[in-house]
Amino acid sequence: MKASIFIATSLDGFIARQDGALDWLPADGGEPHGYDEFIATVDALVIGRKTFETVLAFDTWPYGSKPVVVLSTRPAALRAPAGAVCEVMTGTPHEIVARLSARGMKHLYVDGGVTIRGFLEAGLIQRLTITRIPVLLGNGIPLFGPLSHDVRLNHVATRSFPSGMVQSEYVIVA
Ligand SMILES: NC(=O)c1ccc[n+]([C@@H]2O[C@H](COP(=O)([O-])OP(=O)(O)OC[C@H]3O[C@@H](n4cnc5c(N)ncnc54)[C@H](OP(=O)(O)O)[C@@H]3O)[C@@H](O)[C@H]2O)c1
């Protein structure tokens, strides 16, 4: 099983304002920067409950028919929107990966700050693609946080875009 991160951050490393707002992201996602190509390679998304609640407020469910696993310690409280292929799970990152692997899934897209940090700490992420938006927010919800050990990465590529977005791709050293 491989798990990847594909996420946008402010230049100072935040994925949302403290209240969860994403108004600082470019309208319509900015110029094409590989998201469609990336999501086509994943078998399922694994997202945190707070990210789920954010996307529920969008006008349309953004994941189409791609399976989405929402992590929550209170699974009974969540309801999937009509038409979404969506289920709620609770468990450690290792348990989640084992369950999805047993279904034949081979590539997961892990999203949401707390969720990503849990999978990183557990050594379950192989690839990170981080698109930095040229804005400083000062505070907000961070992408990274404390770790019990260093995580070493190999740099794969960095691309810049006319809007000022800078995207860096890394693989984690096994
Ligand atoms: N900039 C971007 O590209 C981007 C991408 C994704 C998200 N975001 C933003 O990031 C914010 C959400 O990030 P976040 O760090 O606050 O939270 P998050 O990771 O989306 O959700 C955290 C919640 O997920 C559940 N969870 C995580 N791991 C779990 C596990 N192993 N077992 C059971 N439950 C688990 C818990 O839910 P319970 O509390 O229900 O137990 C936890 O409180 C939103 O504002 C979203 O819009 C931005």
Coordinates of C-alpha atoms and ligand atoms in Angstrom, one line a residue:
M1 CA 0.0 0.0 0.0
K2 CA 1.2 3.5 -0.9
A3 CA -0.2 6.7 0.7
S4 CA 0.3 10.2 -0.6
I5 CA -0.3 13.7 0.4
F6 CA -1.3 16.4 -2.1
I7 CA -2.1 19.6 -0.4
A8 CA -1.9 23.4 -0.6
T9 CA -0.3 25.5 2.1
S10 CA 0.3 29.1 2.8
L11 CA 4.0 30.0 2.5
D12 CA 4.1 29.9 6.3
G13 CA 2.8 26.3 6.4
F14 CA -0.9 26.6 7.1
I15 CA -3.6 24.5 5.4
A16 CA -6.5 26.7 6.6
R17 CA -7.2 29.7 8.8
Q18 CA -7.8 28.9 12.4
D19 CA -11.5 28.9 11.8
G20 CA -11.1 26.5 8.9
A21 CA -11.5 29.1 6.2
L22 CA -10.0 28.5 2.8
D23 CA -10.6 31.9 1.3
W24 CA -6.9 32.5 0.7
L25 CA -6.7 29.6 -1.8
P26 CA -6.8 30.7 -5.5
A27 CA -10.3 30.7 -6.9
D28 CA -11.1 27.6 -8.9
G29 CA -7.9 25.9 -7.5
G30 CA -5.6 28.1 -9.5
E31 CA -4.0 27.0 -12.8
P32 CA -3.8 23.3 -13.4
H33 CA -1.1 21.9 -11.2
G34 CA -1.5 18.1 -11.4
Y35 CA -4.4 17.5 -9.1
D36 CA -6.6 15.8 -11.7
E37 CA -3.7 13.6 -12.8
F38 CA -2.9 12.8 -9.1
I39 CA -6.4 11.9 -8.0
A40 CA -6.8 9.6 -11.0
T41 CA -4.1 7.4 -9.5
V42 CA -5.6 6.9 -6.1
D43 CA -8.0 4.1 -5.1
A44 CA -9.5 6.0 -2.2
L45 CA -9.2 9.1 0.0
V46 CA -8.8 9.0 3.7
I47 CA -9.8 12.3 5.2
G48 CA -10.3 13.7 8.7
R49 CA -13.7 14.5 10.0
K50 CA -13.0 18.2 9.9
T51 CA -11.9 18.1 6.3
F52 CA -15.1 16.2 5.6
E53 CA -17.2 18.9 7.2
T54 CA -15.4 21.5 5.1
V55 CA -16.1 19.7 1.8
L56 CA -19.7 19.1 2.8
A57 CA -20.2 22.8 2.8
F58 CA -19.0 23.1 -0.9
D59 CA -21.7 23.5 -3.5
T60 CA -20.9 20.0 -4.9
W61 CA -19.3 16.9 -3.5
P62 CA -15.7 17.2 -4.9
Y63 CA -14.7 13.6 -5.1
G64 CA -17.3 12.2 -7.6
S65 CA -17.5 8.4 -7.3
K66 CA -14.0 8.0 -5.7
P67 CA -14.3 6.1 -2.4
V68 CA -13.8 8.4 0.6
V69 CA -13.1 7.1 4.1
V70 CA -13.8 9.7 6.8
L71 CA -11.9 9.1 10.0
S72 CA -13.7 10.0 13.2
T73 CA -13.8 8.7 16.8
R74 CA -17.6 9.4 16.7
P75 CA -18.6 7.6 13.5
A76 CA -22.3 7.5 14.4
A77 CA -22.5 11.3 14.2
L78 CA -21.6 11.5 10.5
R79 CA -23.8 11.0 7.4
A80 CA -22.6 10.7 3.9
P81 CA -24.1 13.0 1.3
A82 CA -26.3 11.4 -1.4
G83 CA -24.4 10.0 -4.3
A84 CA -21.1 10.0 -2.5
V85 CA -19.2 6.7 -2.0
C86 CA -18.3 7.5 1.5
E87 CA -17.9 5.6 4.8
V88 CA -16.8 6.4 8.3
M89 CA -14.0 4.5 10.0
T90 CA -12.3 4.7 13.4
G91 CA -9.0 3.2 14.2
T92 CA -5.2 3.8 14.2
P93 CA -3.6 4.7 10.9
H94 CA -2.1 1.2 10.7
E95 CA -5.6 -0.4 11.2
I96 CA -7.1 1.8 8.5
V97 CA -4.4 0.9 6.0
A98 CA -4.7 -2.8 6.9
R99 CA -8.5 -2.7 6.3
L100 CA -8.2 -0.9 3.0
S101 CA -5.3 -3.0 1.8
A102 CA -7.4 -6.1 2.5
R103 CA -10.0 -4.7 0.0
G104 CA -7.3 -4.6 -2.6
M105 CA -6.6 -0.9 -2.4
K106 CA -3.1 0.1 -3.4
H107 CA -2.9 3.9 -3.3
L108 CA -4.5 6.2 -0.7
Y109 CA -4.8 10.0 -0.7
V110 CA -4.5 11.1 2.9
D111 CA -5.9 14.6 3.7
G112 CA -6.5 16.9 6.7
G113 CA -3.9 18.2 9.0
V114 CA -4.5 16.0 12.1
T115 CA -5.0 13.0 9.8
I116 CA -1.8 13.6 7.8
R117 CA 0.2 14.1 10.9
G118 CA -1.1 10.8 12.3
F119 CA -0.2 8.9 9.2
L120 CA 3.2 10.6 8.9
E121 CA 4.0 9.7 12.6
A122 CA 3.0 6.1 11.9
G123 CA 5.4 5.9 8.9
L124 CA 2.6 5.3 6.4
I125 CA 3.1 8.1 3.9
Q126 CA 5.4 7.6 0.9
R127 CA 4.9 10.7 -1.2
L128 CA 4.2 14.4 -0.5
T129 CA 3.2 17.0 -3.0
I130 CA 2.9 20.4 -1.4
T131 CA 1.8 23.4 -3.3
R132 CA 2.7 26.7 -1.6
I133 CA 0.5 29.6 -2.2
P134 CA 2.2 33.0 -2.0
V135 CA 0.5 34.3 1.1
L136 CA 1.5 34.6 4.8
L137 CA -1.4 33.9 7.1
G138 CA 0.4 34.3 10.4
N139 CA -1.6 31.6 12.1
G140 CA -4.0 28.9 11.2
I141 CA -4.2 25.1 11.1
P142 CA -0.8 23.7 10.4
L143 CA 0.2 21.0 8.0
F144 CA 3.1 19.7 10.1
G145 CA 3.6 19.4 13.9
P146 CA 5.6 17.5 16.5
L147 CA 7.1 14.1 15.5
S148 CA 8.7 11.5 17.7
H149 CA 11.4 11.0 15.1
D150 CA 12.9 12.7 12.1
V151 CA 11.3 12.0 8.7
R152 CA 13.9 12.2 5.9
L153 CA 12.7 13.0 2.4
N154 CA 14.2 12.9 -1.1
H155 CA 13.3 15.9 -3.2
V156 CA 11.7 14.8 -6.5
A157 CA 10.9 18.1 -8.3
T158 CA 9.9 21.7 -7.7
R159 CA 7.8 23.5 -10.2
S160 CA 6.6 27.1 -10.2
F161 CA 3.5 28.5 -11.9
P162 CA 2.7 32.0 -13.3
S163 CA 0.4 32.7 -10.4
G164 CA 3.2 32.3 -8.0
M165 CA 2.3 28.9 -6.7
V166 CA 5.4 26.7 -6.1
Q167 CA 4.9 23.0 -5.9
S168 CA 7.4 20.6 -4.4
E169 CA 7.3 16.9 -4.5
Y170 CA 9.1 14.6 -2.1
V171 CA 9.3 10.9 -1.4
I172 CA 10.0 9.7 2.1
V173 CA 13.2 7.8 2.6
A174 CA 12.2 4.3 3.6
Ligands
LIG1 N1 -5.2 23.5 2.1 C1 -5.6 22.4 1.7 O1 -5.3 21.9 0.6 C2 -6.5 21.6 2.7 C3 -6.7 20.2 2.5 C4 -7.4 19.5 3.4 C5 -8.0 20.1 4.5 N2 -7.8 21.5 4.6 C6 -8.4 22.1 5.8 O2 -7.9 21.6 7.0 C7 -8.9 21.7 8.0 C8 -9.0 20.4 8.7 O3 -7.8 19.9 9.1 P1 -7.6 19.5 10.7 O4 -6.2 19.3 10.9 O5 -8.4 20.5 11.5 O6 -8.4 18.1 10.8 P2 -8.7 16.8 9.9 O7 -7.5 16.0 9.9 O8 -9.4 17.1 8.7 O9 -9.8 16.1 10.9 C9 -9.4 15.8 12.3 C10 -10.4 14.8 12.8 O10 -10.3 13.6 12.1 C11 -10.6 12.5 12.9 N3 -9.4 11.6 13.0 C12 -8.2 11.8 12.5 N4 -7.4 10.7 12.6 C13 -8.2 9.8 13.2 C14 -8.1 8.4 13.5 N5 -6.9 7.7 13.3 N6 -9.1 7.7 14.1 C15 -10.3 8.4 14.3 N7 -10.5 9.7 13.9 C16 -9.5 10.3 13.4 C17 -10.9 13.1 14.3 O11 -12.3 13.3 14.3 P3 -13.3 13.3 15.6 O12 -13.0 14.6 16.3 O13 -14.7 13.3 14.9 O14 -13.0 12.1 16.3 C18 -10.2 14.4 14.3 O15 -10.7 15.4 15.1 C19 -10.2 22.2 7.3 O16 -10.3 23.6 7.5 C20 -9.9 21.9 5.9 O17 -10.6 22.8 5.0 C21 -7.1 22.2 3.7

